[in-house]
Amino acid sequence: MRIAYACYWNAYSADGVSVKLGEQVEAWRAAGHEVEIFCVTPAGPPGARPAFEARRFEFRGGLGRIGATRRMEAEAARWEPDVVYLRYDLFVPPPLRLLRDFPVVAELNENDVEETRLRGRLPFAYNALQRRLVFGRVAGIVSVAHELVEPLSRFGKPVVVVGNGIDLDAREPIAPSAGERPSIVFLSGAEVPWQGVDKLLELAAAAPEWDFQVLGVDLERWGGSETPNVTMRGMLGRDEYEPIVARADVGIGTLALHRKRMEETSPLKTREYLAYGLPIVLAYEDTDLVGLDPWYLLRLPNRESGVRDHVDEIRAFVDRVRGRRVSREEIEPIVGRAAKEAARLDFMARAAAAQPRARRERRRSRPRRSTSR
């Protein structure tokens, strides 16, 4: 297949989503498909290097974003893909041209309704309109969590659940550290309320004998001050954060998913921890761990007091797993990339084949342009 991957993301941020984009494309190309990312992105600072390979459509300001989105659509259409894989987000304007002329499979990563509700009335209203326009026209939907599927049933589209995976071959398990003090790592990603950084700091205050590394959070932007056992760092690339993860005993996942009314998800940070062999503490149901109770997982209640009411349980878990690493054999079938991307590609092919014939024939009647780079 010839796959145009359309997305809106900051191409200059070395975060988990950027890693995912790059690794998905790598897997699809390795499977024999022709793939290009068409990314609408805020302009990077002078001299900045993009975090992943893409055709970038940069903008500054609201009007610039509109123009960048239109340029992205036009170039993706000229590329004449067999299918468009759309990472669902707030596109301004909605990608109606791609939806009109090509089979589009949308990937839903979050509860977009609740996230935009938290951002204010205008984003919420705009998203309500856009989701009708997008999900009402797509050929299929890929959801990263089971709980996101039911609200999509009203659109009558094929839906498949594929939790996020990770390239285990690119990450080697790391031997346990021999530090005197337990070390906890928290990959925050975006500085949003549902990450629960405030809850992590509550835990740090309750466990002064532990050291905490909070990655992806800028101390000045956070507006607080570090406690003696907490180190906050901004966004780091893998070569920078890998040694920090290597020294950790436990990785902690998102702690406040309830703030956007979600109970289940499959975050990239969890897969990153497991890839390096870290036991994990979660405050939600992980899509790929539903029904499982492995030794390396502690589940906390997904509520506001979920951390503070369970400090003793967290302490007992850290004591129990410290010095142990999760084996590759235990996690390969659960979070490994290969099977997940094969399932995603199969769904894409079936959804594209089921596209209404008139639309496909209208595209095929146009001459295909040269694709030489």
Tab-separated table of N, CA and C in Angstrom, residues 136-296:
chain	number	residue	atom	x	y	z
A	136	GLY	N	-17.715	10.567	10.593
A	136	GLY	CA	-18.821	10.224	9.705
A	136	GLY	C	-18.383	9.893	8.294
A	137	ARG	N	-17.128	10.212	7.928
A	137	ARG	CA	-16.645	10.019	6.565
A	137	ARG	C	-15.503	9.015	6.430
A	138	VAL	N	-14.913	8.581	7.537
A	138	VAL	CA	-13.742	7.708	7.441
A	138	VAL	C	-14.123	6.313	6.971
A	139	ALA	N	-13.111	5.570	6.499
A	139	ALA	CA	-13.303	4.175	6.098
A	139	ALA	C	-13.184	3.242	7.291
A	140	GLY	N	-12.526	3.693	8.353
A	140	GLY	CA	-12.360	2.874	9.553
A	140	GLY	C	-11.679	3.663	10.644
A	141	ILE	N	-11.721	3.125	11.873
A	141	ILE	CA	-11.156	3.807	13.036
A	141	ILE	C	-10.314	2.821	13.829
A	142	VAL	N	-9.107	3.239	14.190
A	142	VAL	CA	-8.236	2.480	15.085
A	142	VAL	C	-8.241	3.179	16.433
A	143	SER	N	-8.649	2.464	17.479
A	143	SER	CA	-8.672	3.020	18.832
A	143	SER	C	-7.582	2.361	19.663
A	144	VAL	N	-6.923	3.145	20.517
A	144	VAL	CA	-5.879	2.577	21.364
A	144	VAL	C	-6.435	1.998	22.655
A	145	ALA	N	-7.752	2.137	22.890
A	145	ALA	CA	-8.359	1.627	24.114
A	145	ALA	C	-9.781	1.157	23.846
A	146	HIS	N	-10.209	0.103	24.557
A	146	HIS	CA	-11.555	-0.432	24.383
A	146	HIS	C	-12.624	0.572	24.802
A	147	GLU	N	-12.365	1.359	25.830
A	147	GLU	CA	-13.417	2.232	26.346
A	147	GLU	C	-13.748	3.385	25.398
A	148	LEU	N	-12.898	3.640	24.427
A	148	LEU	CA	-13.171	4.701	23.455
A	148	LEU	C	-14.088	4.235	22.326
A	149	VAL	N	-14.320	2.922	22.234
A	149	VAL	CA	-15.038	2.369	21.089
A	149	VAL	C	-16.526	2.666	21.134
A	150	GLU	N	-17.167	2.467	22.300
A	150	GLU	CA	-18.622	2.569	22.365
A	150	GLU	C	-19.163	3.908	21.855
A	151	PRO	N	-18.570	5.057	22.257
A	151	PRO	CA	-19.086	6.337	21.731
A	151	PRO	C	-18.958	6.485	20.219
A	152	LEU	N	-18.113	5.648	19.592
A	152	LEU	CA	-17.936	5.731	18.146
A	152	LEU	C	-18.982	4.919	17.379
A	153	SER	N	-19.759	4.095	18.086
A	153	SER	CA	-20.701	3.198	17.415
A	153	SER	C	-21.745	3.963	16.613
A	154	ARG	N	-22.064	5.184	17.026
A	154	ARG	CA	-23.078	5.967	16.327
A	154	ARG	C	-22.688	6.291	14.886
A	155	PHE	N	-21.389	6.211	14.576
A	155	PHE	CA	-20.944	6.536	13.221
A	155	PHE	C	-21.030	5.338	12.281
A	156	GLY	N	-21.236	4.146	12.827
A	156	GLY	CA	-21.412	2.960	11.997
A	156	GLY	C	-20.199	2.569	11.183
A	157	LYS	N	-19.002	2.851	11.684
A	157	LYS	CA	-17.773	2.552	10.946
A	157	LYS	C	-17.057	1.346	11.549
A	158	PRO	N	-16.280	0.610	10.735
A	158	PRO	CA	-15.460	-0.466	11.304
A	158	PRO	C	-14.460	0.102	12.307
A	159	VAL	N	-14.328	-0.562	13.445
A	159	VAL	CA	-13.416	-0.119	14.500
A	159	VAL	C	-12.584	-1.309	14.969
A	160	VAL	N	-11.307	-1.072	15.185
A	160	VAL	CA	-10.446	-2.093	15.761
A	160	VAL	C	-9.663	-1.459	16.911
A	161	VAL	N	-9.405	-2.238	17.955
A	161	VAL	CA	-8.609	-1.769	19.088
A	161	VAL	C	-7.200	-2.325	18.948
A	162	VAL	N	-6.230	-1.432	18.862
A	162	VAL	CA	-4.815	-1.812	18.806
A	162	VAL	C	-4.083	-0.940	19.822
A	163	GLY	N	-3.730	-1.514	20.960
A	163	GLY	CA	-2.982	-0.754	21.958
A	163	GLY	C	-1.624	-0.345	21.430
A	164	ASN	N	-1.079	0.698	21.998
A	164	ASN	CA	0.245	1.155	21.565
A	164	ASN	C	1.294	0.084	21.814
A	165	GLY	N	2.198	-0.046	20.878
A	165	GLY	CA	3.296	-0.991	21.012
A	165	GLY	C	4.629	-0.257	21.019
A	166	ILE	N	5.697	-1.020	21.137
A	166	ILE	CA	7.027	-0.412	21.185
A	166	ILE	C	8.031	-1.332	20.500
A	167	ASP	N	9.046	-0.746	19.910
A	167	ASP	CA	10.096	-1.503	19.238
A	167	ASP	C	11.071	-2.020	20.286
A	168	LEU	N	10.884	-3.245	20.702
A	168	LEU	CA	11.736	-3.815	21.749
A	168	LEU	C	13.159	-4.041	21.260
A	169	ASP	N	13.327	-4.266	19.956
A	169	ASP	CA	14.681	-4.489	19.429
A	169	ASP	C	15.558	-3.247	19.562
A	170	ALA	N	14.925	-2.067	19.650
A	170	ALA	CA	15.694	-0.818	19.743
A	170	ALA	C	16.039	-0.457	21.182
A	171	ARG	N	15.600	-1.275	22.149
A	171	ARG	CA	15.832	-0.970	23.557
A	171	ARG	C	16.275	-2.233	24.277
A	172	GLU	N	17.407	-2.153	24.921
A	172	GLU	CA	17.936	-3.305	25.640
A	172	GLU	C	17.515	-3.244	27.107
A	173	PRO	N	17.070	-4.381	27.664
A	173	PRO	CA	16.807	-4.395	29.117
A	173	PRO	C	18.066	-3.999	29.869
A	174	ILE	N	17.870	-3.283	30.964
A	174	ILE	CA	18.998	-2.739	31.714
A	174	ILE	C	19.059	-3.391	33.086
A	175	ALA	N	20.240	-3.801	33.497
A	175	ALA	CA	20.390	-4.460	34.793
A	175	ALA	C	19.963	-3.524	35.919
A	176	PRO	N	19.435	-4.071	37.015
A	176	PRO	CA	19.010	-3.226	38.134
A	176	PRO	C	20.157	-2.384	38.673
A	177	SER	N	19.802	-1.199	39.152
A	177	SER	CA	20.819	-0.326	39.730
A	177	SER	C	21.193	-0.828	41.116
A	178	ALA	N	22.319	-0.370	41.578
A	178	ALA	CA	22.791	-0.781	42.905
A	178	ALA	C	22.829	0.414	43.846
A	179	GLY	N	21.943	1.403	43.604
A	179	GLY	CA	21.938	2.586	44.442
A	179	GLY	C	21.470	2.302	45.854
A	180	GLU	N	21.903	3.128	46.787
A	180	GLU	CA	21.519	2.936	48.183
A	180	GLU	C	20.068	3.324	48.426
A	181	ARG	N	19.560	4.294	47.674
A	181	ARG	CA	18.196	4.762	47.851
A	181	ARG	C	17.326	4.306	46.680
A	182	PRO	N	16.106	3.886	46.941
A	182	PRO	CA	15.205	3.546	45.836
A	182	PRO	C	15.046	4.733	44.891
A	183	SER	N	15.002	4.446	43.595
A	183	SER	CA	14.883	5.491	42.585
A	183	SER	C	13.616	5.259	41.766
A	184	ILE	N	12.817	6.317	41.643
A	184	ILE	CA	11.548	6.257	40.935
A	184	ILE	C	11.612	7.216	39.751
A	185	VAL	N	11.126	6.769	38.578
A	185	VAL	CA	11.118	7.637	37.403
A	185	VAL	C	9.676	7.850	36.945
A	186	PHE	N	9.387	9.081	36.496
A	186	PHE	CA	8.055	9.448	36.023
A	186	PHE	C	8.222	10.209	34.715
A	187	LEU	N	7.840	9.569	33.589
A	187	LEU	CA	7.870	10.224	32.287
A	187	LEU	C	6.548	10.949	32.103
A	188	SER	N	6.569	12.265	32.169
A	188	SER	CA	5.321	13.006	32.154
A	188	SER	C	4.813	13.294	30.756
A	189	GLY	N	5.689	13.603	29.817
A	189	GLY	CA	5.206	14.035	28.511
A	189	GLY	C	4.624	15.427	28.611
A	190	ALA	N	3.438	15.620	28.060
A	190	ALA	CA	2.808	16.943	28.096
A	190	ALA	C	2.443	17.333	29.528
A	191	GLU	N	2.566	18.618	29.825
A	191	GLU	CA	2.249	19.116	31.160
A	191	GLU	C	0.749	19.419	31.225
A	192	VAL	N	-0.030	18.359	31.448
A	192	VAL	CA	-1.486	18.470	31.477
A	192	VAL	C	-1.986	17.875	32.793
A	193	PRO	N	-3.182	18.286	33.252
A	193	PRO	CA	-3.649	17.873	34.586
A	193	PRO	C	-3.740	16.373	34.782
A	194	TRP	N	-4.096	15.619	33.731
A	194	TRP	CA	-4.296	14.189	33.917
A	194	TRP	C	-3.000	13.391	34.025
A	195	GLN	N	-1.854	14.016	33.799
A	195	GLN	CA	-0.607	13.315	34.084
A	195	GLN	C	-0.448	13.073	35.586
A	196	GLY	N	-0.952	14.008	36.401
A	196	GLY	CA	-0.904	13.813	37.845
A	196	GLY	C	0.450	14.099	38.473
A	197	VAL	N	1.166	15.089	37.936
A	197	VAL	CA	2.467	15.442	38.516
A	197	VAL	C	2.306	15.844	39.981
A	198	ASP	N	1.208	16.534	40.298
A	198	ASP	CA	0.959	16.929	41.685
A	198	ASP	C	0.851	15.719	42.605
A	199	LYS	N	0.273	14.623	42.111
A	199	LYS	CA	0.163	13.412	42.925
A	199	LYS	C	1.528	12.759	43.117
A	200	LEU	N	2.341	12.816	42.069
A	200	LEU	CA	3.708	12.279	42.174
A	200	LEU	C	4.485	13.031	43.243
A	201	LEU	N	4.287	14.353	43.307
A	201	LEU	CA	4.978	15.154	44.325
A	201	LEU	C	4.452	14.840	45.721
A	202	GLU	N	3.169	14.493	45.845
A	202	GLU	CA	2.633	14.048	47.136
A	202	GLU	C	3.337	12.770	47.590
A	203	LEU	N	3.534	11.855	46.659
A	203	LEU	CA	4.231	10.616	46.991
A	203	LEU	C	5.669	10.891	47.397
A	204	ALA	N	6.311	11.807	46.691
A	204	ALA	CA	7.698	12.149	47.027
A	204	ALA	C	7.797	12.731	48.427
A	205	ALA	N	6.820	13.546	48.809
A	205	ALA	CA	6.819	14.115	50.162
A	205	ALA	C	6.597	13.036	51.208
A	206	ALA	N	5.821	11.998	50.870
A	206	ALA	CA	5.530	10.921	51.817
A	206	ALA	C	6.652	9.896	51.890
A	207	ALA	N	7.574	9.920	50.918
A	207	ALA	CA	8.676	8.954	50.879
A	207	ALA	C	9.992	9.698	50.697
A	208	PRO	N	10.433	10.460	51.691
A	208	PRO	CA	11.652	11.258	51.538
A	208	PRO	C	12.911	10.414	51.371
A	209	GLU	N	12.819	9.124	51.675
A	209	GLU	CA	13.998	8.253	51.541
A	209	GLU	C	14.171	7.746	50.113
A	210	TRP	N	13.244	8.108	49.198
A	210	TRP	CA	13.357	7.730	47.799
A	210	TRP	C	13.780	8.930	46.968
A	211	ASP	N	14.377	8.658	45.815
A	211	ASP	CA	14.716	9.709	44.864
A	211	ASP	C	13.769	9.615	43.661
A	212	PHE	N	13.287	10.778	43.205
A	212	PHE	CA	12.327	10.838	42.106
A	212	PHE	C	12.904	11.655	40.948
A	213	GLN	N	12.813	11.090	39.754
A	213	GLN	CA	13.191	11.794	38.539
A	213	GLN	C	11.916	12.037	37.729
A	214	VAL	N	11.549	13.304	37.524
A	214	VAL	CA	10.354	13.668	36.776
A	214	VAL	C	10.808	14.239	35.438
A	215	LEU	N	10.570	13.494	34.366
A	215	LEU	CA	11.068	13.878	33.051
A	215	LEU	C	9.935	14.423	32.190
A	216	GLY	N	10.216	15.482	31.447
A	216	GLY	CA	9.214	16.089	30.591
A	216	GLY	C	8.514	17.276	31.228
A	217	VAL	N	8.900	17.650	32.437
A	217	VAL	CA	8.299	18.784	33.137
A	217	VAL	C	9.375	19.822	33.407
A	218	ASP	N	9.133	21.019	32.937
A	218	ASP	CA	10.055	22.117	33.174
A	218	ASP	C	9.716	22.775	34.513
A	219	LEU	N	10.698	22.857	35.408
A	219	LEU	CA	10.448	23.365	36.758
A	219	LEU	C	9.890	24.777	36.754
A	220	GLU	N	10.436	25.664	35.929
A	220	GLU	CA	9.958	27.040	35.914
A	220	GLU	C	8.519	27.126	35.414
A	221	ARG	N	8.189	26.359	34.369
A	221	ARG	CA	6.824	26.364	33.848
A	221	ARG	C	5.867	25.721	34.839
A	222	TRP	N	6.361	24.760	35.587
A	222	TRP	CA	5.513	24.111	36.587
A	222	TRP	C	5.098	25.109	37.662
A	223	GLY	N	5.961	26.077	37.942
A	223	GLY	CA	5.619	27.117	38.900
A	223	GLY	C	5.844	26.728	40.339
A	224	GLY	N	6.552	25.653	40.554
A	224	GLY	CA	6.818	25.224	41.922
A	224	GLY	C	8.298	25.142	42.181
A	225	SER	N	8.644	24.585	43.306
A	225	SER	CA	10.048	24.411	43.652
A	225	SER	C	10.297	22.938	43.920
A	226	GLU	N	11.476	22.497	43.604
A	226	GLU	CA	11.816	21.105	43.838
A	226	GLU	C	11.945	20.820	45.328
A	227	THR	N	11.475	19.649	45.712
A	227	THR	CA	11.761	19.154	47.044
A	227	THR	C	13.105	18.435	46.978
A	228	PRO	N	13.777	18.215	48.114
A	228	PRO	CA	15.138	17.670	48.069
A	228	PRO	C	15.283	16.343	47.333
A	229	ASN	N	14.229	15.524	47.334
A	229	ASN	CA	14.350	14.205	46.699
A	229	ASN	C	13.705	14.137	45.317
A	230	VAL	N	13.398	15.305	44.712
A	230	VAL	CA	12.779	15.341	43.389
A	230	VAL	C	13.645	16.176	42.439
A	231	THR	N	13.936	15.612	41.276
A	231	THR	CA	14.616	16.350	40.217
A	231	THR	C	13.685	16.433	39.023
A	232	MET	N	13.357	17.661	38.616
A	232	MET	CA	12.498	17.862	37.446
A	232	MET	C	13.357	18.252	36.252
A	233	ARG	N	13.078	17.608	35.127
A	233	ARG	CA	13.814	17.899	33.898
A	233	ARG	C	12.809	18.140	32.789
A	234	GLY	N	13.191	18.934	31.823
A	234	GLY	CA	12.325	19.173	30.676
A	234	GLY	C	12.310	17.973	29.747
A	235	MET	N	11.859	18.202	28.516
A	235	MET	CA	11.796	17.126	27.533
A	235	MET	C	13.195	16.703	27.129
A	236	LEU	N	13.442	15.395	27.163
A	236	LEU	CA	14.752	14.852	26.839
A	236	LEU	C	14.637	13.859	25.686
A	237	GLY	N	15.690	13.758	24.895
A	237	GLY	CA	15.769	12.721	23.875
A	237	GLY	C	16.137	11.401	24.518
A	238	ARG	N	16.008	10.309	23.743
A	238	ARG	CA	16.257	8.990	24.324
A	238	ARG	C	17.664	8.844	24.859
A	239	ASP	N	18.648	9.385	24.147
A	239	ASP	CA	20.022	9.252	24.624
A	239	ASP	C	20.239	9.971	25.946
A	240	GLU	N	19.365	10.936	26.253
A	240	GLU	CA	19.469	11.672	27.514
A	240	GLU	C	18.691	11.002	28.643
A	241	TYR	N	17.493	10.469	28.327
A	241	TYR	CA	16.705	9.908	29.422
A	241	TYR	C	17.001	8.441	29.694
A	242	GLU	N	17.596	7.737	28.725
A	242	GLU	CA	17.861	6.320	28.933
A	242	GLU	C	18.752	6.042	30.146
A	243	PRO	N	19.850	6.787	30.362
A	243	PRO	CA	20.648	6.533	31.567
A	243	PRO	C	19.879	6.796	32.866
A	244	ILE	N	18.921	7.733	32.824
A	244	ILE	CA	18.127	8.022	34.011
A	244	ILE	C	17.184	6.861	34.302
A	245	VAL	N	16.531	6.356	33.251
A	245	VAL	CA	15.654	5.199	33.419
A	245	VAL	C	16.469	3.995	33.885
A	246	ALA	N	17.697	3.876	33.384
A	246	ALA	CA	18.539	2.734	33.740
A	246	ALA	C	18.814	2.671	35.231
A	247	ARG	N	18.859	3.819	35.890
A	247	ARG	CA	19.156	3.850	37.321
A	247	ARG	C	17.912	3.696	38.193
A	248	ALA	N	16.743	3.637	37.558
A	248	ALA	CA	15.496	3.583	38.323
A	248	ALA	C	15.160	2.155	38.745
A	249	ASP	N	14.380	2.067	39.803
A	249	ASP	CA	13.873	0.782	40.274
A	249	ASP	C	12.444	0.539	39.815
A	250	VAL	N	11.664	1.607	39.686
A	250	VAL	CA	10.247	1.507	39.340
A	250	VAL	C	9.865	2.686	38.441
A	251	GLY	N	8.984	2.445	37.461
A	251	GLY	CA	8.431	3.515	36.640
A	251	GLY	C	6.974	3.751	37.000
A	252	ILE	N	6.582	5.010	37.084
A	252	ILE	CA	5.200	5.351	37.444
A	252	ILE	C	4.484	5.950	36.246
A	253	GLY	N	3.288	5.436	35.980
A	253	GLY	CA	2.498	5.883	34.850
A	253	GLY	C	1.590	7.045	35.210
A	254	THR	N	0.725	7.421	34.274
A	254	THR	CA	-0.231	8.506	34.475
A	254	THR	C	-1.043	8.261	35.737
A	255	LEU	N	-1.229	9.308	36.544
A	255	LEU	CA	-1.851	9.141	37.859
A	255	LEU	C	-3.217	9.799	37.998
A	256	ALA	N	-3.672	10.540	36.998
A	256	ALA	CA	-4.929	11.285	37.165
A	256	ALA	C	-5.802	11.213	35.920
A	257	LEU	N	-5.900	10.030	35.337
A	257	LEU	CA	-6.703	9.881	34.131
A	257	LEU	C	-8.176	10.203	34.391
A	258	HIS	N	-8.599	10.063	35.637
A	258	HIS	CA	-9.988	10.372	35.999
A	258	HIS	C	-10.340	11.834	35.725
A	259	ARG	N	-9.333	12.694	35.667
A	259	ARG	CA	-9.603	14.115	35.440
A	259	ARG	C	-10.132	14.384	34.040
A	260	LYS	N	-9.968	13.440	33.128
A	260	LYS	CA	-10.618	13.574	31.817
A	260	LYS	C	-11.560	12.393	31.578
A	261	ARG	N	-12.047	11.823	32.676
A	261	ARG	CA	-13.093	10.804	32.660
A	261	ARG	C	-12.717	9.575	31.836
A	262	MET	N	-11.502	9.106	32.046
A	262	MET	CA	-11.054	7.881	31.398
A	262	MET	C	-10.602	6.879	32.441
A	263	GLU	N	-10.814	5.590	32.140
A	263	GLU	CA	-10.389	4.515	33.025
A	263	GLU	C	-9.325	3.637	32.382
A	264	GLU	N	-9.232	3.712	31.067
A	264	GLU	CA	-8.358	2.792	30.334
A	264	GLU	C	-7.578	3.535	29.260
A	265	THR	N	-6.339	3.105	29.045
A	265	THR	CA	-5.527	3.649	27.962
A	265	THR	C	-4.310	2.747	27.779
A	266	SER	N	-3.471	3.061	26.807
A	266	SER	CA	-2.249	2.265	26.579
A	266	SER	C	-1.084	3.210	26.321
A	267	PRO	N	-0.641	3.939	27.352
A	267	PRO	CA	0.361	4.997	27.153
A	267	PRO	C	1.714	4.477	26.697
A	268	LEU	N	2.388	5.328	25.962
A	268	LEU	CA	3.724	4.980	25.488
A	268	LEU	C	4.715	4.870	26.636
A	269	LYS	N	4.540	5.700	27.680
A	269	LYS	CA	5.502	5.676	28.782
A	269	LYS	C	5.546	4.315	29.467
A	270	THR	N	4.382	3.659	29.590
A	270	THR	CA	4.336	2.342	30.212
A	270	THR	C	5.153	1.349	29.407
A	271	ARG	N	5.012	1.397	28.087
A	271	ARG	CA	5.775	0.491	27.243
A	271	ARG	C	7.271	0.793	27.310
A	272	GLU	N	7.609	2.065	27.466
A	272	GLU	CA	9.023	2.445	27.595
A	272	GLU	C	9.612	1.834	28.865
A	273	TYR	N	8.897	1.949	29.974
A	273	TYR	CA	9.366	1.346	31.229
A	273	TYR	C	9.590	-0.159	31.054
A	274	LEU	N	8.570	-0.838	30.513
A	274	LEU	CA	8.659	-2.291	30.382
A	274	LEU	C	9.777	-2.705	29.434
A	275	ALA	N	10.000	-1.918	28.384
A	275	ALA	CA	11.072	-2.243	27.444
A	275	ALA	C	12.429	-2.250	28.129
A	276	TYR	N	12.597	-1.397	29.119
A	276	TYR	CA	13.854	-1.354	29.871
A	276	TYR	C	13.827	-2.276	31.085
A	277	GLY	N	12.706	-2.980	31.285
A	277	GLY	CA	12.630	-3.963	32.359
A	277	GLY	C	12.116	-3.452	33.682
A	278	LEU	N	11.589	-2.237	33.725
A	278	LEU	CA	11.147	-1.675	34.995
A	278	LEU	C	9.772	-2.200	35.413
A	279	PRO	N	9.587	-2.584	36.661
A	279	PRO	CA	8.245	-2.787	37.203
A	279	PRO	C	7.496	-1.452	37.186
A	280	ILE	N	6.169	-1.495	37.174
A	280	ILE	CA	5.383	-0.282	36.964
A	280	ILE	C	4.263	-0.124	37.975
A	281	VAL	N	3.934	1.152	38.259
A	281	VAL	CA	2.788	1.520	39.086
A	281	VAL	C	1.845	2.331	38.210
A	282	LEU	N	0.595	1.893	38.095
A	282	LEU	CA	-0.398	2.557	37.251
A	282	LEU	C	-1.638	2.901	38.069
A	283	ALA	N	-2.353	3.931	37.640
A	283	ALA	CA	-3.614	4.301	38.287
A	283	ALA	C	-4.739	4.263	37.264
A	284	TYR	N	-4.729	3.252	36.413
A	284	TYR	CA	-5.748	3.076	35.384
A	284	TYR	C	-5.638	1.642	34.890
A	285	GLU	N	-6.522	1.249	33.983
A	285	GLU	CA	-6.466	-0.070	33.373
A	285	GLU	C	-5.737	0.050	32.051
A	286	ASP	N	-4.633	-0.683	31.910
A	286	ASP	CA	-3.898	-0.669	30.655
A	286	ASP	C	-4.562	-1.632	29.676
A	287	THR	N	-4.799	-1.164	28.458
A	287	THR	CA	-5.505	-1.949	27.442
A	287	THR	C	-4.899	-3.327	27.239
A	288	ASP	N	-3.580	-3.420	27.259
A	288	ASP	CA	-2.909	-4.692	26.990
A	288	ASP	C	-2.692	-5.534	28.238
A	289	LEU	N	-3.091	-5.026	29.401
A	289	LEU	CA	-2.923	-5.777	30.646
A	289	LEU	C	-4.257	-6.096	31.305
A	290	VAL	N	-5.360	-5.844	30.582
A	290	VAL	CA	-6.688	-6.145	31.120
A	290	VAL	C	-6.784	-7.645	31.435
A	291	GLY	N	-7.209	-7.952	32.656
A	291	GLY	CA	-7.364	-9.343	33.061
A	291	GLY	C	-6.089	-10.013	33.532
A	292	LEU	N	-4.962	-9.309	33.468
A	292	LEU	CA	-3.683	-9.872	33.904
A	292	LEU	C	-3.285	-9.300	35.260
A	293	ASP	N	-2.533	-10.077	36.011
A	293	ASP	CA	-2.058	-9.627	37.324
A	293	ASP	C	-0.593	-10.022	37.493
A	294	PRO	N	0.291	-9.441	36.646
A	294	PRO	CA	1.700	-9.835	36.691
A	294	PRO	C	2.407	-9.286	37.938
A	295	TRP	N	3.507	-9.921	38.295
A	295	TRP	CA	4.245	-9.531	39.498
A	295	TRP	C	4.789	-8.112	39.414
A	296	TYR	N	5.007	-7.635	38.189
A	296	TYR	CA	5.679	-6.345	37.994
A	296	TYR	C	4.719	-5.165	37.937
